[in-house]
Amino acid sequence: MLAQRLDGIPPTIFSEMSALAVRTQSVNLGQGFPDVDGPPAVIARAVQALEGGQNQYAPGPGVPALRQAIARHQLRHYGLELDPDSQVVVTTGCTEGVAAALLGLVNPGDEVVVLEPYYDSYTAMIQMAGGVRHPVTLRAPSFRLDADELRAAVTPRTRFVLLNSPHNPTGTVLTAEELRAVADVALEHDLVVITDEVYEHLVYDGHAHVPLATLPGMFERTLTLSSAGKSYSFTGWKVGWATGPAELVGAVLAAKQWLTFTSGSPLQPAVAHALDDEPDFPSALAADLRARRDLLCAGLAEVGLDVRVPEGTYFATTDISGLGWEDGPAFCLALPERAGVVAIPTRGFYDSDAGRHLVRWAFCKEPAVIEEGIARLARADLAR
Ligand code: GLN
């Protein structure tokens, strides 16, 4: 029954693996969502909005208070000056931002260069928009961006780069040099870059997130996407935003109005409150996550997995070939029964075979949960 635009697009692995975790009562180190909510004052602000009559449609681009708070956030952190009325639009999570950006900008046949491994919604939405993806692989074990491979991916039909840094699933935070390479290619070939920066605040060990839009000549051709989900531990609120030049933000809104029309009204003032009045929450969260990253990575190494310590995000990636496995999906399907743990095979995020032996683990969980997951792995027979 499925329309051709969904041909070959499998159900999202995240829902599949979370359902498997519930069914098998496994420790869920798969889907990236925290098990502790964000700031209580932000929740209180949402309750106030719910009880205070803010329950009808928000304006299409989002409530003004939130758009203004997003503009202040971009200025405070990155020195980016935005007009909240024409250069900011609120979306239903960054996932809708990606969808609306691609539907609003990509013409059938346009090529989109995308970092591989890619987040699953990118390829689904490139296809639904009629675009053609052109992956540039971040290769294990270091998962760096190779500027030559990036250049080689550009053809006369390329119109967009879909970037993601900090990068899910690898945890790579693009360096100044790598960003420079993206900017050079975009400037040289007149490309627009759509950049998903939802993990912007979740970077570790002094690695800095630099928005591509801050590079010389790039603001005009960059659409930046982010959300409150990761920065404030409200992944289920689905409040995201797109910022950038008015033509690009306008294209997002042009598509968004036919997708969700507007996004949830009562959560928007609460997120405005988060951005304005809880500015230190994300960095405190990052400090916390760094310790949990180290806990998880040490545990994974101890059970014999070759682990890449990430510079950012919620996730660490392991190579399972040391345990005799070659196939990540097979390993992850066996894992609940063998160990009572769920993780995400990243093979599905590749066109190539480069991710066959890679598995992603989330550390955005309480330390006790991570410890229980590791203890279960340690007790289990994980060898192929
Ligand atoms: N971003 C989350 C992850 O990578 C999942 C979000 C989703 O399931 N769509 O795990």
PDB file of C-alpha atoms in Angstrom, residues 76-291:
ATOM      1  CA  ARG A  76      24.617  35.127  23.276  1.00  0.00           C
ATOM      2  CA  HIS A  77      26.330  31.899  22.283  1.00  0.00           C
ATOM      3  CA  TYR A  78      27.493  32.564  18.749  1.00  0.00           C
ATOM      4  CA  GLY A  79      27.268  36.285  18.052  1.00  0.00           C
ATOM      5  CA  LEU A  80      24.640  35.616  15.365  1.00  0.00           C
ATOM      6  CA  GLU A  81      22.170  38.479  15.042  1.00  0.00           C
ATOM      7  CA  LEU A  82      18.730  37.389  13.920  1.00  0.00           C
ATOM      8  CA  ASP A  83      15.457  39.147  13.263  1.00  0.00           C
ATOM      9  CA  PRO A  84      12.982  37.070  15.293  1.00  0.00           C
ATOM     10  CA  ASP A  85      10.180  37.894  12.867  1.00  0.00           C
ATOM     11  CA  SER A  86      11.771  36.793   9.614  1.00  0.00           C
ATOM     12  CA  GLN A  87      14.808  34.699  10.532  1.00  0.00           C
ATOM     13  CA  VAL A  88      13.424  32.304  13.160  1.00  0.00           C
ATOM     14  CA  VAL A  89      10.699  29.697  12.868  1.00  0.00           C
ATOM     15  CA  VAL A  90       9.585  27.244  15.548  1.00  0.00           C
ATOM     16  CA  THR A  91       9.149  23.635  14.438  1.00  0.00           C
ATOM     17  CA  THR A  92       7.793  20.462  16.000  1.00  0.00           C
ATOM     18  CA  GLY A  93      11.209  19.207  16.992  1.00  0.00           C
ATOM     19  CA  CYS A  94      14.248  19.347  14.765  1.00  0.00           C
ATOM     20  CA  THR A  95      12.843  16.357  12.882  1.00  0.00           C
ATOM     21  CA  GLU A  96      10.082  18.551  11.503  1.00  0.00           C
ATOM     22  CA  GLY A  97      12.698  21.215  10.824  1.00  0.00           C
ATOM     23  CA  VAL A  98      14.625  18.739   8.660  1.00  0.00           C
ATOM     24  CA  ALA A  99      11.453  17.614   6.907  1.00  0.00           C
ATOM     25  CA  ALA A 100      10.178  21.139   6.246  1.00  0.00           C
ATOM     26  CA  ALA A 101      13.604  22.319   5.097  1.00  0.00           C
ATOM     27  CA  LEU A 102      13.952  19.501   2.577  1.00  0.00           C
ATOM     28  CA  LEU A 103      10.340  19.703   1.372  1.00  0.00           C
ATOM     29  CA  GLY A 104      10.568  23.473   1.161  1.00  0.00           C
ATOM     30  CA  LEU A 105      13.901  23.661  -0.667  1.00  0.00           C
ATOM     31  CA  VAL A 106      14.728  20.478  -2.590  1.00  0.00           C
ATOM     32  CA  ASN A 107      13.494  20.017  -6.152  1.00  0.00           C
ATOM     33  CA  PRO A 108      13.157  16.562  -7.710  1.00  0.00           C
ATOM     34  CA  GLY A 109      16.581  15.426  -8.869  1.00  0.00           C
ATOM     35  CA  ASP A 110      18.544  17.834  -6.675  1.00  0.00           C
ATOM     36  CA  GLU A 111      21.495  16.138  -5.044  1.00  0.00           C
ATOM     37  CA  VAL A 112      22.058  16.479  -1.324  1.00  0.00           C
ATOM     38  CA  VAL A 113      25.471  15.710   0.127  1.00  0.00           C
ATOM     39  CA  VAL A 114      25.005  14.118   3.538  1.00  0.00           C
ATOM     40  CA  LEU A 115      27.454  12.820   6.123  1.00  0.00           C
ATOM     41  CA  GLU A 116      27.382   9.023   6.405  1.00  0.00           C
ATOM     42  CA  PRO A 117      26.432   7.523   8.849  1.00  0.00           C
ATOM     43  CA  TYR A 118      23.327   9.667   8.497  1.00  0.00           C
ATOM     44  CA  TYR A 119      20.472  10.080  10.926  1.00  0.00           C
ATOM     45  CA  ASP A 120      17.638   7.988   9.506  1.00  0.00           C
ATOM     46  CA  SER A 121      15.161  10.816   8.997  1.00  0.00           C
ATOM     47  CA  TYR A 122      17.552  12.620   6.648  1.00  0.00           C
ATOM     48  CA  THR A 123      17.505   9.974   3.971  1.00  0.00           C
ATOM     49  CA  ALA A 124      13.791   9.326   4.388  1.00  0.00           C
ATOM     50  CA  MET A 125      13.040  13.007   3.894  1.00  0.00           C
ATOM     51  CA  ILE A 126      15.527  13.535   1.052  1.00  0.00           C
ATOM     52  CA  GLN A 127      13.727  10.728  -0.759  1.00  0.00           C
ATOM     53  CA  MET A 128      10.252  12.029   0.093  1.00  0.00           C
ATOM     54  CA  ALA A 129      11.305  15.423  -1.263  1.00  0.00           C
ATOM     55  CA  GLY A 130      12.437  13.768  -4.514  1.00  0.00           C
ATOM     56  CA  GLY A 131      16.096  14.526  -3.856  1.00  0.00           C
ATOM     57  CA  VAL A 132      19.082  12.241  -4.330  1.00  0.00           C
ATOM     58  CA  ARG A 133      21.486  11.640  -1.479  1.00  0.00           C
ATOM     59  CA  HIS A 134      25.224  11.617  -1.922  1.00  0.00           C
ATOM     60  CA  PRO A 135      26.907  10.275   1.212  1.00  0.00           C
ATOM     61  CA  VAL A 136      30.347  11.319   2.439  1.00  0.00           C
ATOM     62  CA  THR A 137      31.571   8.718   4.875  1.00  0.00           C
ATOM     63  CA  LEU A 138      33.017   9.486   8.287  1.00  0.00           C
ATOM     64  CA  ARG A 139      35.191   6.391   8.581  1.00  0.00           C
ATOM     65  CA  ALA A 140      35.852   4.320  11.685  1.00  0.00           C
ATOM     66  CA  PRO A 141      37.730   4.460  13.923  1.00  0.00           C
ATOM     67  CA  SER A 142      38.247   8.233  13.999  1.00  0.00           C
ATOM     68  CA  PHE A 143      35.122   9.296  12.053  1.00  0.00           C
ATOM     69  CA  ARG A 144      36.732  12.448  10.644  1.00  0.00           C
ATOM     70  CA  LEU A 145      35.483  14.323   7.604  1.00  0.00           C
ATOM     71  CA  ASP A 146      37.782  13.939   4.641  1.00  0.00           C
ATOM     72  CA  ALA A 147      37.756  17.168   2.623  1.00  0.00           C
ATOM     73  CA  ASP A 148      38.705  15.368  -0.589  1.00  0.00           C
ATOM     74  CA  GLU A 149      35.823  12.925  -0.238  1.00  0.00           C
ATOM     75  CA  LEU A 150      33.516  15.847   0.395  1.00  0.00           C
ATOM     76  CA  ARG A 151      34.690  17.564  -2.766  1.00  0.00           C
ATOM     77  CA  ALA A 152      34.356  14.365  -4.749  1.00  0.00           C
ATOM     78  CA  ALA A 153      30.714  14.020  -3.682  1.00  0.00           C
ATOM     79  CA  VAL A 154      29.739  17.287  -5.344  1.00  0.00           C
ATOM     80  CA  THR A 155      28.370  17.053  -8.896  1.00  0.00           C
ATOM     81  CA  PRO A 156      26.749  19.633 -11.178  1.00  0.00           C
ATOM     82  CA  ARG A 157      23.376  18.571  -9.723  1.00  0.00           C
ATOM     83  CA  THR A 158      24.383  19.120  -6.100  1.00  0.00           C
ATOM     84  CA  ARG A 159      22.452  21.933  -4.446  1.00  0.00           C
ATOM     85  CA  PHE A 160      22.617  21.136  -0.738  1.00  0.00           C
ATOM     86  CA  VAL A 161      24.789  19.809   2.027  1.00  0.00           C
ATOM     87  CA  LEU A 162      22.913  18.323   4.960  1.00  0.00           C
ATOM     88  CA  LEU A 163      25.344  18.603   7.840  1.00  0.00           C
ATOM     89  CA  ASN A 164      25.138  17.355  11.414  1.00  0.00           C
ATOM     90  CA  SER A 165      27.603  18.388  14.093  1.00  0.00           C
ATOM     91  CA  PRO A 166      27.875  17.286  16.870  1.00  0.00           C
ATOM     92  CA  HIS A 167      27.213  14.179  14.834  1.00  0.00           C
ATOM     93  CA  ASN A 168      24.757  11.415  15.626  1.00  0.00           C
ATOM     94  CA  PRO A 169      25.640   8.506  15.772  1.00  0.00           C
ATOM     95  CA  THR A 170      29.452   8.884  15.795  1.00  0.00           C
ATOM     96  CA  GLY A 171      29.845  11.658  18.381  1.00  0.00           C
ATOM     97  CA  THR A 172      32.201  13.548  16.078  1.00  0.00           C
ATOM     98  CA  VAL A 173      32.309  17.304  16.581  1.00  0.00           C
ATOM     99  CA  LEU A 174      33.548  18.863  13.356  1.00  0.00           C
ATOM    100  CA  THR A 175      36.778  20.817  13.825  1.00  0.00           C
ATOM    101  CA  ALA A 176      37.387  24.352  12.575  1.00  0.00           C
ATOM    102  CA  GLU A 177      39.313  22.872   9.665  1.00  0.00           C
ATOM    103  CA  GLU A 178      36.537  20.449   8.727  1.00  0.00           C
ATOM    104  CA  LEU A 179      33.949  23.219   8.909  1.00  0.00           C
ATOM    105  CA  ARG A 180      36.193  25.380   6.772  1.00  0.00           C
ATOM    106  CA  ALA A 181      36.255  22.624   4.162  1.00  0.00           C
ATOM    107  CA  VAL A 182      32.450  22.472   4.148  1.00  0.00           C
ATOM    108  CA  ALA A 183      32.260  26.245   3.817  1.00  0.00           C
ATOM    109  CA  ASP A 184      34.815  26.290   0.986  1.00  0.00           C
ATOM    110  CA  VAL A 185      32.905  23.653  -0.966  1.00  0.00           C
ATOM    111  CA  ALA A 186      29.578  25.408  -0.370  1.00  0.00           C
ATOM    112  CA  LEU A 187      30.954  28.770  -1.462  1.00  0.00           C
ATOM    113  CA  GLU A 188      32.744  27.346  -4.464  1.00  0.00           C
ATOM    114  CA  HIS A 189      29.711  25.424  -5.758  1.00  0.00           C
ATOM    115  CA  ASP A 190      27.000  27.806  -4.566  1.00  0.00           C
ATOM    116  CA  LEU A 191      25.428  25.234  -2.228  1.00  0.00           C
ATOM    117  CA  VAL A 192      22.992  25.787   0.612  1.00  0.00           C
ATOM    118  CA  VAL A 193      23.862  23.997   3.846  1.00  0.00           C
ATOM    119  CA  ILE A 194      21.179  22.680   6.146  1.00  0.00           C
ATOM    120  CA  THR A 195      22.836  21.974   9.470  1.00  0.00           C
ATOM    121  CA  ASP A 196      21.343  19.972  12.331  1.00  0.00           C
ATOM    122  CA  GLU A 197      22.944  21.200  15.550  1.00  0.00           C
ATOM    123  CA  VAL A 198      20.660  19.658  18.178  1.00  0.00           C
ATOM    124  CA  TYR A 199      23.638  18.498  20.253  1.00  0.00           C
ATOM    125  CA  GLU A 200      25.179  21.991  20.139  1.00  0.00           C
ATOM    126  CA  HIS A 201      25.595  22.194  23.924  1.00  0.00           C
ATOM    127  CA  LEU A 202      26.511  18.565  24.552  1.00  0.00           C
ATOM    128  CA  VAL A 203      30.235  18.646  23.818  1.00  0.00           C
ATOM    129  CA  TYR A 204      33.026  17.405  26.053  1.00  0.00           C
ATOM    130  CA  ASP A 205      36.686  17.845  26.937  1.00  0.00           C
ATOM    131  CA  GLY A 206      36.972  21.377  25.648  1.00  0.00           C
ATOM    132  CA  HIS A 207      35.724  20.512  22.158  1.00  0.00           C
ATOM    133  CA  ALA A 208      33.762  23.523  20.990  1.00  0.00           C
ATOM    134  CA  HIS A 209      30.708  23.501  18.805  1.00  0.00           C
ATOM    135  CA  VAL A 210      31.015  26.136  16.104  1.00  0.00           C
ATOM    136  CA  PRO A 211      27.891  26.790  14.023  1.00  0.00           C
ATOM    137  CA  LEU A 212      28.693  26.729  10.326  1.00  0.00           C
ATOM    138  CA  ALA A 213      26.641  29.925   9.986  1.00  0.00           C
ATOM    139  CA  THR A 214      29.359  31.846  11.852  1.00  0.00           C
ATOM    140  CA  LEU A 215      32.014  31.174   9.194  1.00  0.00           C
ATOM    141  CA  PRO A 216      32.782  34.007   6.775  1.00  0.00           C
ATOM    142  CA  GLY A 217      30.299  34.130   3.910  1.00  0.00           C
ATOM    143  CA  MET A 218      28.223  31.289   5.314  1.00  0.00           C
ATOM    144  CA  PHE A 219      25.300  32.938   7.114  1.00  0.00           C
ATOM    145  CA  GLU A 220      23.640  33.771   3.803  1.00  0.00           C
ATOM    146  CA  ARG A 221      23.661  30.137   2.681  1.00  0.00           C
ATOM    147  CA  THR A 222      23.131  28.249   5.923  1.00  0.00           C
ATOM    148  CA  LEU A 223      19.908  27.068   7.508  1.00  0.00           C
ATOM    149  CA  THR A 224      20.584  26.108  11.126  1.00  0.00           C
ATOM    150  CA  LEU A 225      18.321  23.665  12.947  1.00  0.00           C
ATOM    151  CA  SER A 226      18.198  22.899  16.639  1.00  0.00           C
ATOM    152  CA  SER A 227      15.782  22.110  19.447  1.00  0.00           C
ATOM    153  CA  ALA A 228      15.152  22.172  23.163  1.00  0.00           C
ATOM    154  CA  GLY A 229      14.926  18.386  23.390  1.00  0.00           C
ATOM    155  CA  LYS A 230      18.587  17.573  23.924  1.00  0.00           C
ATOM    156  CA  SER A 231      19.774  20.832  25.487  1.00  0.00           C
ATOM    157  CA  TYR A 232      17.051  20.789  28.149  1.00  0.00           C
ATOM    158  CA  SER A 233      16.208  17.075  28.463  1.00  0.00           C
ATOM    159  CA  PHE A 234      12.711  17.414  27.039  1.00  0.00           C
ATOM    160  CA  THR A 235      12.968  15.160  24.007  1.00  0.00           C
ATOM    161  CA  GLY A 236       9.234  14.430  24.076  1.00  0.00           C
ATOM    162  CA  TRP A 237       8.233  18.089  23.882  1.00  0.00           C
ATOM    163  CA  LYS A 238       9.253  18.291  20.248  1.00  0.00           C
ATOM    164  CA  VAL A 239      10.058  21.996  20.239  1.00  0.00           C
ATOM    165  CA  GLY A 240      12.679  22.864  17.670  1.00  0.00           C
ATOM    166  CA  TRP A 241      13.626  25.796  15.483  1.00  0.00           C
ATOM    167  CA  ALA A 242      15.161  26.852  12.214  1.00  0.00           C
ATOM    168  CA  THR A 243      17.231  30.030  11.952  1.00  0.00           C
ATOM    169  CA  GLY A 244      19.047  31.759   9.132  1.00  0.00           C
ATOM    170  CA  PRO A 245      18.430  34.119   6.245  1.00  0.00           C
ATOM    171  CA  ALA A 246      14.782  34.995   5.649  1.00  0.00           C
ATOM    172  CA  GLU A 247      14.556  33.168   2.286  1.00  0.00           C
ATOM    173  CA  LEU A 248      15.676  29.866   3.821  1.00  0.00           C
ATOM    174  CA  VAL A 249      13.621  30.233   6.994  1.00  0.00           C
ATOM    175  CA  GLY A 250      10.671  31.269   4.828  1.00  0.00           C
ATOM    176  CA  ALA A 251      10.979  28.046   2.832  1.00  0.00           C
ATOM    177  CA  VAL A 252      10.807  26.055   6.082  1.00  0.00           C
ATOM    178  CA  LEU A 253       7.670  27.913   7.085  1.00  0.00           C
ATOM    179  CA  ALA A 254       6.152  27.502   3.613  1.00  0.00           C
ATOM    180  CA  ALA A 255       6.347  23.705   4.012  1.00  0.00           C
ATOM    181  CA  LYS A 256       5.761  23.573   7.761  1.00  0.00           C
ATOM    182  CA  GLN A 257       2.372  25.295   7.487  1.00  0.00           C
ATOM    183  CA  TRP A 258       1.111  22.254   5.544  1.00  0.00           C
ATOM    184  CA  LEU A 259       2.712  19.690   7.832  1.00  0.00           C
ATOM    185  CA  THR A 260       1.732  20.649  11.376  1.00  0.00           C
ATOM    186  CA  PHE A 261       0.367  24.154  10.630  1.00  0.00           C
ATOM    187  CA  THR A 262       1.728  25.385  13.981  1.00  0.00           C
ATOM    188  CA  SER A 263       3.537  23.757  16.893  1.00  0.00           C
ATOM    189  CA  GLY A 264       2.280  23.131  20.457  1.00  0.00           C
ATOM    190  CA  SER A 265       1.338  26.470  22.048  1.00  0.00           C
ATOM    191  CA  PRO A 266       1.796  25.860  25.784  1.00  0.00           C
ATOM    192  CA  LEU A 267       5.281  24.412  25.438  1.00  0.00           C
ATOM    193  CA  GLN A 268       6.621  27.415  23.572  1.00  0.00           C
ATOM    194  CA  PRO A 269       6.592  29.951  26.441  1.00  0.00           C
ATOM    195  CA  ALA A 270       8.130  27.256  28.615  1.00  0.00           C
ATOM    196  CA  VAL A 271      11.014  26.782  26.178  1.00  0.00           C
ATOM    197  CA  ALA A 272      11.413  30.563  25.973  1.00  0.00           C
ATOM    198  CA  HIS A 273      11.755  30.512  29.752  1.00  0.00           C
ATOM    199  CA  ALA A 274      14.331  27.723  29.506  1.00  0.00           C
ATOM    200  CA  LEU A 275      16.474  29.602  26.999  1.00  0.00           C
ATOM    201  CA  ASP A 276      16.279  32.925  28.850  1.00  0.00           C
ATOM    202  CA  ASP A 277      16.171  31.913  32.502  1.00  0.00           C
ATOM    203  CA  GLU A 278      17.952  28.576  32.649  1.00  0.00           C
ATOM    204  CA  PRO A 279      20.958  29.440  30.481  1.00  0.00           C
ATOM    205  CA  ASP A 280      23.335  27.330  32.556  1.00  0.00           C
ATOM    206  CA  PHE A 281      21.340  24.110  32.418  1.00  0.00           C
ATOM    207  CA  PRO A 282      22.852  22.803  29.163  1.00  0.00           C
ATOM    208  CA  SER A 283      26.461  23.234  30.271  1.00  0.00           C
ATOM    209  CA  ALA A 284      25.732  21.588  33.631  1.00  0.00           C
ATOM    210  CA  LEU A 285      24.058  18.754  31.738  1.00  0.00           C
ATOM    211  CA  ALA A 286      27.114  18.429  29.507  1.00  0.00           C
ATOM    212  CA  ALA A 287      29.412  18.175  32.546  1.00  0.00           C
ATOM    213  CA  ASP A 288      27.180  15.453  33.903  1.00  0.00           C
ATOM    214  CA  LEU A 289      27.016  13.637  30.591  1.00  0.00           C
ATOM    215  CA  ARG A 290      30.768  13.688  30.276  1.00  0.00           C
ATOM    216  CA  ALA A 291      31.062  11.605  33.447  1.00  0.00           C
TER     217      ALA A 291
END
